[in-house]
Amino acid sequence: MKLTGGIRCGFEKVTAENARLKDRIPGCQETISSLRSSLKAARKPKDLQRADYEELLAQKDAAIKELENRLAHEPALKGHDGTNTGTPFFRL
C-alpha cells in the first residue's frame, strides 16, 4: 500500500505543478506579445535612421561628383585667354 500512496502523492504533486504552470501561460503570452510589440517599435526608428543615413550618403556622393566635375573643367577654363575662344580652328 505504501507504494500506491507514494505514486499517488507523486501524481498529485505533478498535477498541482501542471495546474500552476497552466495558470502562468496567459501571463507569459502577454509578456511575449509586449516584447514583440516593443521590438517592432524599436525597429521602425532604426529603419528611419537607415533611410536618413542613406539619403545623406547620396547627397555626399552628389556633392563629391559635382566637385570632381568642376575640377575636371578647371583646366579648360584656364586655357581660355580670349585668343582661342569662339574662333573656329580653320581661321587661324
Short mmCIF file of N, CA and C in Angstrom, two decimals, residues 2-84:
data_model
loop_
_atom_site.label_atom_id
_atom_site.label_comp_id
_atom_site.label_asym_id
_atom_site.label_seq_id
_atom_site.Cartn_x
_atom_site.Cartn_y
_atom_site.Cartn_z
N LYS A 2 2.02 1.23 0.61
CA LYS A 2 2.87 2.40 0.63
C LYS A 2 3.30 2.78 -0.80
N LEU A 3 3.52 1.82 -1.61
CA LEU A 3 3.93 2.07 -2.99
C LEU A 3 2.84 2.83 -3.73
N THR A 4 1.59 2.44 -3.54
CA THR A 4 0.49 3.11 -4.18
C THR A 4 0.35 4.53 -3.64
N GLY A 5 0.52 4.71 -2.33
CA GLY A 5 0.43 6.04 -1.72
C GLY A 5 1.54 6.93 -2.24
N GLY A 6 2.73 6.40 -2.43
CA GLY A 6 3.86 7.17 -2.96
C GLY A 6 3.60 7.60 -4.39
N ILE A 7 3.04 6.72 -5.17
CA ILE A 7 2.72 7.05 -6.55
C ILE A 7 1.62 8.09 -6.59
N ARG A 8 0.62 7.91 -5.71
CA ARG A 8 -0.49 8.85 -5.67
C ARG A 8 0.01 10.24 -5.25
N CYS A 9 0.88 10.28 -4.26
CA CYS A 9 1.42 11.55 -3.78
C CYS A 9 2.23 12.22 -4.90
N GLY A 10 3.03 11.45 -5.61
CA GLY A 10 3.80 11.99 -6.74
C GLY A 10 2.88 12.50 -7.84
N PHE A 11 1.82 11.75 -8.10
CA PHE A 11 0.86 12.16 -9.11
C PHE A 11 0.19 13.47 -8.73
N GLU A 12 -0.18 13.60 -7.46
CA GLU A 12 -0.82 14.83 -7.00
C GLU A 12 0.14 16.02 -7.11
N LYS A 13 1.41 15.80 -6.80
CA LYS A 13 2.39 16.89 -6.91
C LYS A 13 2.56 17.32 -8.37
N VAL A 14 2.63 16.34 -9.24
CA VAL A 14 2.79 16.65 -10.67
C VAL A 14 1.55 17.34 -11.20
N THR A 15 0.38 16.92 -10.78
CA THR A 15 -0.87 17.54 -11.21
C THR A 15 -0.94 18.99 -10.71
N ALA A 16 -0.55 19.22 -9.48
CA ALA A 16 -0.56 20.58 -8.93
C ALA A 16 0.44 21.46 -9.68
N GLU A 17 1.60 20.92 -9.95
CA GLU A 17 2.61 21.68 -10.72
C GLU A 17 2.10 21.99 -12.12
N ASN A 18 1.44 21.03 -12.73
CA ASN A 18 0.86 21.22 -14.06
C ASN A 18 -0.18 22.35 -14.05
N ALA A 19 -1.03 22.35 -13.04
CA ALA A 19 -2.06 23.38 -12.92
C ALA A 19 -1.42 24.76 -12.70
N ARG A 20 -0.37 24.81 -11.88
CA ARG A 20 0.33 26.07 -11.63
C ARG A 20 0.95 26.60 -12.91
N LEU A 21 1.55 25.73 -13.68
CA LEU A 21 2.17 26.15 -14.94
C LEU A 21 1.13 26.60 -15.95
N LYS A 22 -0.01 25.92 -15.99
CA LYS A 22 -1.09 26.34 -16.89
C LYS A 22 -1.59 27.73 -16.54
N ASP A 23 -1.60 28.04 -15.26
CA ASP A 23 -2.04 29.38 -14.83
C ASP A 23 -1.05 30.46 -15.25
N ARG A 24 0.20 30.11 -15.42
CA ARG A 24 1.23 31.08 -15.81
C ARG A 24 1.23 31.35 -17.31
N ILE A 25 0.62 30.47 -18.10
CA ILE A 25 0.66 30.60 -19.57
C ILE A 25 0.10 31.93 -20.05
N PRO A 26 -1.07 32.38 -19.62
CA PRO A 26 -1.58 33.68 -20.13
C PRO A 26 -0.63 34.85 -19.83
N GLY A 27 -0.06 34.86 -18.65
CA GLY A 27 0.90 35.92 -18.31
C GLY A 27 2.12 35.89 -19.20
N CYS A 28 2.61 34.70 -19.49
CA CYS A 28 3.77 34.55 -20.37
C CYS A 28 3.42 34.98 -21.80
N GLN A 29 2.24 34.62 -22.24
CA GLN A 29 1.81 35.03 -23.59
C GLN A 29 1.69 36.55 -23.68
N GLU A 30 1.20 37.17 -22.62
CA GLU A 30 1.10 38.62 -22.60
C GLU A 30 2.49 39.27 -22.64
N THR A 31 3.42 38.70 -21.91
CA THR A 31 4.79 39.20 -21.92
C THR A 31 5.41 39.06 -23.30
N ILE A 32 5.19 37.94 -23.94
CA ILE A 32 5.70 37.71 -25.29
C ILE A 32 5.13 38.74 -26.25
N SER A 33 3.83 38.97 -26.16
CA SER A 33 3.18 39.95 -27.04
C SER A 33 3.76 41.34 -26.81
N SER A 34 3.96 41.71 -25.55
CA SER A 34 4.52 43.02 -25.22
C SER A 34 5.95 43.16 -25.76
N LEU A 35 6.74 42.13 -25.61
CA LEU A 35 8.12 42.17 -26.10
C LEU A 35 8.16 42.26 -27.63
N ARG A 36 7.27 41.55 -28.29
CA ARG A 36 7.22 41.62 -29.75
C ARG A 36 6.85 43.02 -30.22
N SER A 37 5.87 43.64 -29.56
CA SER A 37 5.49 45.00 -29.97
C SER A 37 6.60 45.99 -29.67
N SER A 38 7.32 45.81 -28.58
CA SER A 38 8.46 46.67 -28.27
C SER A 38 9.56 46.52 -29.32
N LEU A 39 9.82 45.30 -29.72
CA LEU A 39 10.83 45.05 -30.74
C LEU A 39 10.42 45.68 -32.06
N LYS A 40 9.16 45.55 -32.41
CA LYS A 40 8.67 46.13 -33.65
C LYS A 40 8.79 47.65 -33.61
N ALA A 41 8.47 48.25 -32.47
CA ALA A 41 8.58 49.70 -32.32
C ALA A 41 10.04 50.15 -32.38
N ALA A 42 10.94 49.34 -31.87
CA ALA A 42 12.36 49.69 -31.90
C ALA A 42 12.93 49.58 -33.31
N ARG A 43 12.41 48.70 -34.11
CA ARG A 43 12.92 48.52 -35.47
C ARG A 43 12.52 49.67 -36.38
N LYS A 44 11.36 50.28 -36.17
CA LYS A 44 10.91 51.37 -37.03
C LYS A 44 11.88 52.54 -37.00
N PRO A 45 12.27 53.06 -35.83
CA PRO A 45 13.24 54.17 -35.83
C PRO A 45 14.57 53.77 -36.47
N LYS A 46 14.95 52.52 -36.29
CA LYS A 46 16.20 52.05 -36.90
C LYS A 46 16.09 52.12 -38.42
N ASP A 47 14.96 51.71 -38.96
CA ASP A 47 14.75 51.76 -40.40
C ASP A 47 14.74 53.21 -40.89
N LEU A 48 14.10 54.10 -40.10
CA LEU A 48 14.09 55.51 -40.47
C LEU A 48 15.49 56.10 -40.43
N GLN A 49 16.27 55.73 -39.42
CA GLN A 49 17.65 56.20 -39.33
C GLN A 49 18.46 55.70 -40.52
N ARG A 50 18.25 54.47 -40.90
CA ARG A 50 18.96 53.91 -42.05
C ARG A 50 18.61 54.67 -43.32
N ALA A 51 17.34 54.98 -43.50
CA ALA A 51 16.91 55.73 -44.68
C ALA A 51 17.52 57.13 -44.69
N ASP A 52 17.54 57.79 -43.52
CA ASP A 52 18.16 59.12 -43.43
C ASP A 52 19.65 59.04 -43.74
N TYR A 53 20.30 58.03 -43.22
CA TYR A 53 21.74 57.85 -43.45
C TYR A 53 22.02 57.62 -44.92
N GLU A 54 21.21 56.80 -45.57
CA GLU A 54 21.41 56.54 -47.00
C GLU A 54 21.16 57.79 -47.82
N GLU A 55 20.21 58.62 -47.40
CA GLU A 55 19.95 59.87 -48.10
C GLU A 55 21.15 60.82 -47.95
N LEU A 56 21.71 60.88 -46.75
CA LEU A 56 22.90 61.71 -46.53
C LEU A 56 24.08 61.21 -47.37
N LEU A 57 24.23 59.91 -47.47
CA LEU A 57 25.30 59.35 -48.30
C LEU A 57 25.11 59.73 -49.77
N ALA A 58 23.87 59.69 -50.24
CA ALA A 58 23.59 60.06 -51.63
C ALA A 58 23.90 61.54 -51.86
N GLN A 59 23.56 62.40 -50.90
CA GLN A 59 23.86 63.82 -51.03
C GLN A 59 25.38 64.05 -51.04
N LYS A 60 26.09 63.33 -50.19
CA LYS A 60 27.54 63.45 -50.14
C LYS A 60 28.16 63.01 -51.46
N ASP A 61 27.68 61.90 -52.00
CA ASP A 61 28.20 61.41 -53.27
C ASP A 61 27.92 62.40 -54.39
N ALA A 62 26.74 63.03 -54.37
CA ALA A 62 26.41 64.02 -55.40
C ALA A 62 27.32 65.23 -55.28
N ALA A 63 27.61 65.66 -54.06
CA ALA A 63 28.50 66.81 -53.86
C ALA A 63 29.91 66.49 -54.34
N ILE A 64 30.38 65.28 -54.04
CA ILE A 64 31.72 64.87 -54.49
C ILE A 64 31.77 64.83 -56.01
N LYS A 65 30.75 64.29 -56.63
CA LYS A 65 30.71 64.21 -58.09
C LYS A 65 30.72 65.61 -58.71
N GLU A 66 29.97 66.53 -58.12
CA GLU A 66 29.93 67.90 -58.63
C GLU A 66 31.30 68.56 -58.51
N LEU A 67 31.97 68.34 -57.39
CA LEU A 67 33.31 68.91 -57.21
C LEU A 67 34.32 68.29 -58.17
N GLU A 68 34.19 66.99 -58.42
CA GLU A 68 35.07 66.34 -59.38
C GLU A 68 34.85 66.91 -60.78
N ASN A 69 33.59 67.15 -61.14
CA ASN A 69 33.29 67.73 -62.45
C ASN A 69 33.86 69.14 -62.57
N ARG A 70 33.74 69.93 -61.51
CA ARG A 70 34.31 71.28 -61.53
C ARG A 70 35.83 71.22 -61.68
N LEU A 71 36.45 70.31 -60.96
CA LEU A 71 37.90 70.17 -61.01
C LEU A 71 38.34 69.73 -62.41
N ALA A 72 37.60 68.84 -63.03
CA ALA A 72 37.94 68.40 -64.38
C ALA A 72 37.72 69.53 -65.39
N HIS A 73 36.81 70.42 -65.15
CA HIS A 73 36.50 71.52 -66.07
C HIS A 73 37.47 72.70 -65.89
N GLU A 74 38.14 72.76 -64.76
CA GLU A 74 39.04 73.88 -64.46
C GLU A 74 40.17 74.07 -65.48
N PRO A 75 40.87 73.03 -65.93
CA PRO A 75 41.92 73.24 -66.93
C PRO A 75 41.39 73.85 -68.23
N ALA A 76 40.18 73.47 -68.62
CA ALA A 76 39.61 74.04 -69.83
C ALA A 76 39.34 75.53 -69.64
N LEU A 77 38.88 75.91 -68.47
CA LEU A 77 38.64 77.33 -68.19
C LEU A 77 39.94 78.12 -68.16
N LYS A 78 40.99 77.55 -67.62
CA LYS A 78 42.27 78.23 -67.56
C LYS A 78 42.90 78.39 -68.95
N GLY A 79 42.56 77.48 -69.85
CA GLY A 79 43.10 77.53 -71.19
C GLY A 79 42.49 78.63 -72.05
N HIS A 80 41.37 79.18 -71.66
CA HIS A 80 40.72 80.25 -72.41
C HIS A 80 41.35 81.58 -72.03
N ASP A 81 42.02 82.21 -72.97
CA ASP A 81 42.64 83.51 -72.67
C ASP A 81 42.10 84.63 -73.56
N GLY A 82 41.07 84.39 -74.28
CA GLY A 82 40.49 85.41 -75.13
C GLY A 82 40.92 85.29 -76.57
N THR A 83 42.04 84.66 -76.82
CA THR A 83 42.50 84.50 -78.19
C THR A 83 42.03 83.20 -78.80
N ASN A 84 41.67 82.25 -77.98
CA ASN A 84 41.28 80.93 -78.51
C ASN A 84 39.83 80.59 -78.22
#
